[in-house]
């Protein structure tokens, strides 16, 4: 557990993570001077406490490292365990069980970490002017009707344009400015909005940054809690009832297209459950003051982009930035072209036929014909492409079976809606999104077919990888140290083959982790792959017997098997379903093996069976079990 001591709430120890948001030697600065001329109200004590709590959580998130950005590094160490000790003005309020539970629920689900909070009485709290410096220039004449959390990306831009175009009220834009490279783009967009909608837009940019400290964790999934807190406080001060996040449905749902990438792809920034938890906490602070929602929660990225054209604001697209790799941005290339946000943005722009509004030179790597030199970027592109093709070609039943946990949680974010109708709508927008991706892939392949035939394109370009994948000769180049071969398949390391008799020898005996990935059962085999889904339950059921026989190797080998009848009882399902679970696990592991080593495994991986005896885990495997949470 990481003990986080905020603003010297208690004497710190050597292992403590110290966060200081005000006073001397601050390491996380809250610079809210942008409110100086625009707000004419006194911030109450609970709102000031909330700002400091959210800032402390966000600061600690960036200073405590997770396991890493790829599958072999995250496992158990992806999840962190925090205990915050925070001085506040109203400790009696924050220590209430209902309030503490609401706070923990919101940030735990959002960041996938465990949280505990101890609140002490603030002896020397930050003065109000340290947060909001009111002066003679306060503009109290502006009356807002909506508060929008505005990042400068395509979705928040489209949300602001839609709100202003379809209504007659005024809009307050709240921006958390954490990356200076984005300032120029955000400034330009706000200026454009103010020109399009005269006297109806006010901007509240807030800087909150680390002070002279190198951030060690870039995923920072708690950022949206701090962002939402800024929006909530602004809305209450302006007397506004509506607070909007704008994010397309695919990002809000965020189905796991790849087991390789955690970070931004696993984020739950605008998941309906997150917004629901935020709302419940905010309601405890000021009952019924502000409602929080995401009006784009059922729309695809291309449908969101089309709103800008519909409302005559296509010219603003080129000034928006969606890339998650901010540190690598340049003036010429504000988009990397490799991250999931760039892939979704560019494909949505093309699907909406708005490429004239989004210059191709703005991307460091062209979506279709650019060379993807980075292995992680290649893998992401392949998984992004394959997932869209799979969704496009599968049945509703298999789609639900594969993603039932994620879809079910999305539906529970709308308790007022019929669950069946909710699931149908989820399936519909997932299919519309995948249809857009497949459509632009086919179009690009057709346009560049002559280049493919003449091998004029880089072999790691999306078009060549797409054609190779459809021909069944593409591997994702994961973990074995080789590169994509000239025909698109994986070229094995020959020296390793000569020395060991096969590149696959290094994965035996199998080193296996049984755990959880976003609340779903998971198997991970070191050097091979991760398998996620309900079918993984079979391995968990076999684990107890496996552990017993590992502890006592003298016990008869035949007794290490679990009969089909016993498995049916344990798993409470039919024999056919048990067999399907086994087949599916084996199939996925075999496919991963073939992708990496270029051949089928010589024997069944992990799950073995013997006629009339049943099933068992490979007795030579070293299996570790990680409990839920």
mmCIF file of N, CA and C in Angstrom, residues 430-482:
data_model
loop_
_atom_site.group_PDB
_atom_site.id
_atom_site.type_symbol
_atom_site.label_atom_id
_atom_site.label_comp_id
_atom_site.label_asym_id
_atom_site.label_seq_id
_atom_site.Cartn_x
_atom_site.Cartn_y
_atom_site.Cartn_z
ATOM 1 N N UNK A 430 -21.774 -0.422 -31.672
ATOM 2 C CA UNK A 430 -20.514 -1.139 -31.871
ATOM 3 C C UNK A 430 -20.405 -1.593 -33.326
ATOM 4 N N UNK A 431 -21.513 -2.072 -33.875
ATOM 5 C CA UNK A 431 -21.510 -2.520 -35.266
ATOM 6 C C UNK A 431 -21.359 -1.346 -36.238
ATOM 7 N N UNK A 432 -21.988 -0.223 -35.929
ATOM 8 C CA UNK A 432 -21.841 0.945 -36.816
ATOM 9 C C UNK A 432 -20.383 1.407 -36.836
ATOM 10 N N UNK A 433 -19.753 1.395 -35.670
ATOM 11 C CA UNK A 433 -18.350 1.802 -35.596
ATOM 12 C C UNK A 433 -17.456 0.847 -36.392
ATOM 13 N N UNK A 434 -17.630 -0.449 -36.171
ATOM 14 C CA UNK A 434 -16.790 -1.424 -36.892
ATOM 15 C C UNK A 434 -17.062 -1.362 -38.395
ATOM 16 N N UNK A 435 -18.320 -1.085 -38.765
ATOM 17 C CA UNK A 435 -18.652 -0.942 -40.182
ATOM 18 C C UNK A 435 -17.911 0.223 -40.815
ATOM 19 N N UNK A 436 -17.779 1.319 -40.072
ATOM 20 C CA UNK A 436 -17.015 2.477 -40.571
ATOM 21 C C UNK A 436 -15.551 2.101 -40.799
ATOM 22 N N UNK A 437 -14.962 1.391 -39.830
ATOM 23 C CA UNK A 437 -13.547 1.018 -39.934
ATOM 24 C C UNK A 437 -13.322 0.092 -41.126
ATOM 25 N N UNK A 438 -14.168 -0.934 -41.254
ATOM 26 C CA UNK A 438 -14.018 -1.892 -42.352
ATOM 27 C C UNK A 438 -14.214 -1.193 -43.695
ATOM 28 N N UNK A 439 -15.166 -0.273 -43.738
ATOM 29 C CA UNK A 439 -15.441 0.445 -44.995
ATOM 30 C C UNK A 439 -14.222 1.245 -45.460
ATOM 31 N N UNK A 440 -13.584 1.980 -44.538
ATOM 32 C CA UNK A 440 -12.430 2.791 -44.956
ATOM 33 C C UNK A 440 -11.228 1.906 -45.258
ATOM 34 N N UNK A 441 -11.107 0.752 -44.591
ATOM 35 C CA UNK A 441 -10.022 -0.187 -44.907
ATOM 36 C C UNK A 441 -10.175 -0.741 -46.318
ATOM 37 N N UNK A 442 -11.398 -1.115 -46.666
ATOM 38 C CA UNK A 442 -11.656 -1.644 -48.004
ATOM 39 C C UNK A 442 -11.405 -0.576 -49.065
ATOM 40 N N UNK A 443 -11.858 0.641 -48.790
ATOM 41 C CA UNK A 443 -11.678 1.725 -49.742
ATOM 42 C C UNK A 443 -10.194 2.011 -49.981
ATOM 43 N N UNK A 444 -9.428 2.046 -48.883
ATOM 44 C CA UNK A 444 -7.991 2.315 -49.012
ATOM 45 C C UNK A 444 -7.283 1.190 -49.747
ATOM 46 N N UNK A 445 -7.670 -0.050 -49.469
ATOM 47 C CA UNK A 445 -7.046 -1.196 -50.148
ATOM 48 C C UNK A 445 -7.323 -1.155 -51.647
ATOM 49 N N UNK A 446 -8.538 -0.742 -51.996
ATOM 50 C CA UNK A 446 -8.896 -0.632 -53.418
ATOM 51 C C UNK A 446 -8.080 0.478 -54.091
ATOM 52 N N UNK A 447 -7.969 1.615 -53.417
ATOM 53 C CA UNK A 447 -7.243 2.747 -53.996
ATOM 54 C C UNK A 447 -5.755 2.446 -54.175
ATOM 55 N N UNK A 448 -5.200 1.656 -53.263
ATOM 56 C CA UNK A 448 -3.749 1.411 -53.289
ATOM 57 C C UNK A 448 -3.407 -0.005 -53.769
ATOM 58 N N UNK A 449 -4.356 -0.658 -54.444
ATOM 59 C CA UNK A 449 -4.119 -2.046 -54.829
ATOM 60 C C UNK A 449 -2.900 -2.187 -55.749
ATOM 61 N N UNK A 450 -2.744 -1.274 -56.670
ATOM 62 C CA UNK A 450 -1.588 -1.341 -57.586
ATOM 63 C C UNK A 450 -0.282 -1.241 -56.808
ATOM 64 N N UNK A 451 -0.259 -0.407 -55.760
ATOM 65 C CA UNK A 451 0.943 -0.281 -54.930
ATOM 66 C C UNK A 451 1.208 -1.557 -54.146
ATOM 67 N N UNK A 452 0.113 -2.237 -53.737
ATOM 68 C CA UNK A 452 0.275 -3.501 -53.010
ATOM 69 C C UNK A 452 0.889 -4.550 -53.934
ATOM 70 N N UNK A 453 0.343 -4.645 -55.140
ATOM 71 C CA UNK A 453 0.836 -5.628 -56.117
ATOM 72 C C UNK A 453 2.301 -5.369 -56.452
ATOM 73 N N UNK A 454 2.660 -4.100 -56.615
ATOM 74 C CA UNK A 454 4.041 -3.745 -56.962
ATOM 75 C C UNK A 454 4.958 -3.666 -55.742
ATOM 76 N N UNK A 455 4.392 -3.917 -54.559
ATOM 77 C CA UNK A 455 5.137 -3.854 -53.299
ATOM 78 C C UNK A 455 5.824 -2.486 -53.121
ATOM 79 N N UNK A 456 5.080 -1.439 -53.479
ATOM 80 C CA UNK A 456 5.601 -0.081 -53.338
ATOM 81 C C UNK A 456 5.368 0.482 -51.944
ATOM 82 N N UNK A 457 4.507 -0.170 -51.167
ATOM 83 C CA UNK A 457 4.185 0.330 -49.824
ATOM 84 C C UNK A 457 5.019 -0.394 -48.778
ATOM 85 N N UNK A 458 5.315 0.267 -47.665
ATOM 86 C CA UNK A 458 6.025 -0.417 -46.577
ATOM 87 C C UNK A 458 5.220 -1.628 -46.100
ATOM 88 N N UNK A 459 5.932 -2.717 -45.792
ATOM 89 C CA UNK A 459 5.211 -3.921 -45.375
ATOM 90 C C UNK A 459 4.467 -3.734 -44.060
ATOM 91 N N UNK A 460 4.852 -2.728 -43.260
ATOM 92 C CA UNK A 460 4.149 -2.479 -42.008
ATOM 93 C C UNK A 460 3.105 -1.379 -42.141
ATOM 94 N N UNK A 461 2.771 -0.998 -43.367
ATOM 95 C CA UNK A 461 1.679 -0.047 -43.574
ATOM 96 C C UNK A 461 0.356 -0.768 -43.351
ATOM 97 N N UNK A 462 -0.671 -0.008 -42.975
ATOM 98 C CA UNK A 462 -1.961 -0.619 -42.672
ATOM 99 C C UNK A 462 -2.528 -1.383 -43.856
ATOM 100 N N UNK A 463 -2.409 -0.830 -45.064
ATOM 101 C CA UNK A 463 -2.976 -1.486 -46.241
ATOM 102 C C UNK A 463 -2.316 -2.839 -46.478
ATOM 103 N N UNK A 464 -0.976 -2.895 -46.429
ATOM 104 C CA UNK A 464 -0.307 -4.177 -46.671
ATOM 105 C C UNK A 464 -0.601 -5.175 -45.557
ATOM 106 N N UNK A 465 -0.652 -4.693 -44.318
ATOM 107 C CA UNK A 465 -0.974 -5.600 -43.213
ATOM 108 C C UNK A 465 -2.409 -6.102 -43.332
ATOM 109 N N UNK A 466 -3.311 -5.253 -43.787
ATOM 110 C CA UNK A 466 -4.713 -5.636 -43.978
ATOM 111 C C UNK A 466 -4.821 -6.730 -45.030
ATOM 112 N N UNK A 467 -4.160 -6.531 -46.178
ATOM 113 C CA UNK A 467 -4.209 -7.527 -47.252
ATOM 114 C C UNK A 467 -3.559 -8.830 -46.793
ATOM 115 N N UNK A 468 -2.417 -8.718 -46.099
ATOM 116 C CA UNK A 468 -1.735 -9.927 -45.618
ATOM 117 C C UNK A 468 -2.585 -10.658 -44.586
ATOM 118 N N UNK A 469 -3.257 -9.915 -43.736
ATOM 119 C CA UNK A 469 -4.097 -10.534 -42.703
ATOM 120 C C UNK A 469 -5.267 -11.273 -43.336
ATOM 121 N N UNK A 470 -5.869 -10.662 -44.355
ATOM 122 C CA UNK A 470 -6.988 -11.320 -45.035
ATOM 123 C C UNK A 470 -6.518 -12.582 -45.754
ATOM 124 N N UNK A 471 -5.246 -12.601 -46.163
ATOM 125 C CA UNK A 471 -4.696 -13.788 -46.829
ATOM 126 C C UNK A 471 -4.202 -14.827 -45.834
ATOM 127 N N UNK A 472 -4.248 -14.486 -44.538
ATOM 128 C CA UNK A 472 -3.851 -15.435 -43.497
ATOM 129 C C UNK A 472 -2.357 -15.582 -43.317
ATOM 130 N N UNK A 473 -1.574 -14.568 -43.732
ATOM 131 C CA UNK A 473 -0.112 -14.708 -43.625
ATOM 132 C C UNK A 473 0.497 -13.631 -42.744
ATOM 133 N N UNK A 474 -0.333 -12.962 -41.941
ATOM 134 C CA UNK A 474 0.194 -11.893 -41.093
ATOM 135 C C UNK A 474 0.244 -12.339 -39.645
ATOM 136 N N UNK A 475 1.366 -12.050 -38.974
ATOM 137 C CA UNK A 475 1.467 -12.240 -37.530
ATOM 138 C C UNK A 475 1.783 -10.913 -36.900
ATOM 139 N N UNK A 476 1.431 -10.768 -35.631
ATOM 140 C CA UNK A 476 1.503 -9.458 -34.988
ATOM 141 C C UNK A 476 2.879 -9.106 -34.460
ATOM 142 N N UNK A 477 3.878 -9.951 -34.654
ATOM 143 C CA UNK A 477 5.238 -9.635 -34.209
ATOM 144 C C UNK A 477 5.287 -9.326 -32.727
ATOM 145 N N UNK A 478 4.817 -10.268 -31.927
ATOM 146 C CA UNK A 478 4.782 -10.033 -30.486
ATOM 147 C C UNK A 478 5.754 -10.934 -29.745
ATOM 148 N N UNK A 479 6.717 -10.324 -29.097
ATOM 149 C CA UNK A 479 7.463 -11.005 -28.048
ATOM 150 C C UNK A 479 8.562 -11.951 -28.446
ATOM 151 N N UNK A 480 8.773 -12.265 -29.737
ATOM 152 C CA UNK A 480 9.792 -13.248 -30.060
ATOM 153 C C UNK A 480 11.073 -12.653 -30.593
ATOM 154 N N UNK A 481 11.093 -11.340 -30.774
ATOM 155 C CA UNK A 481 12.332 -10.682 -31.165
ATOM 156 C C UNK A 481 12.562 -10.589 -32.646
ATOM 157 N N UNK A 482 11.657 -11.157 -33.496
ATOM 158 C CA UNK A 482 11.823 -11.052 -34.932
ATOM 159 C C UNK A 482 11.111 -9.845 -35.481
#
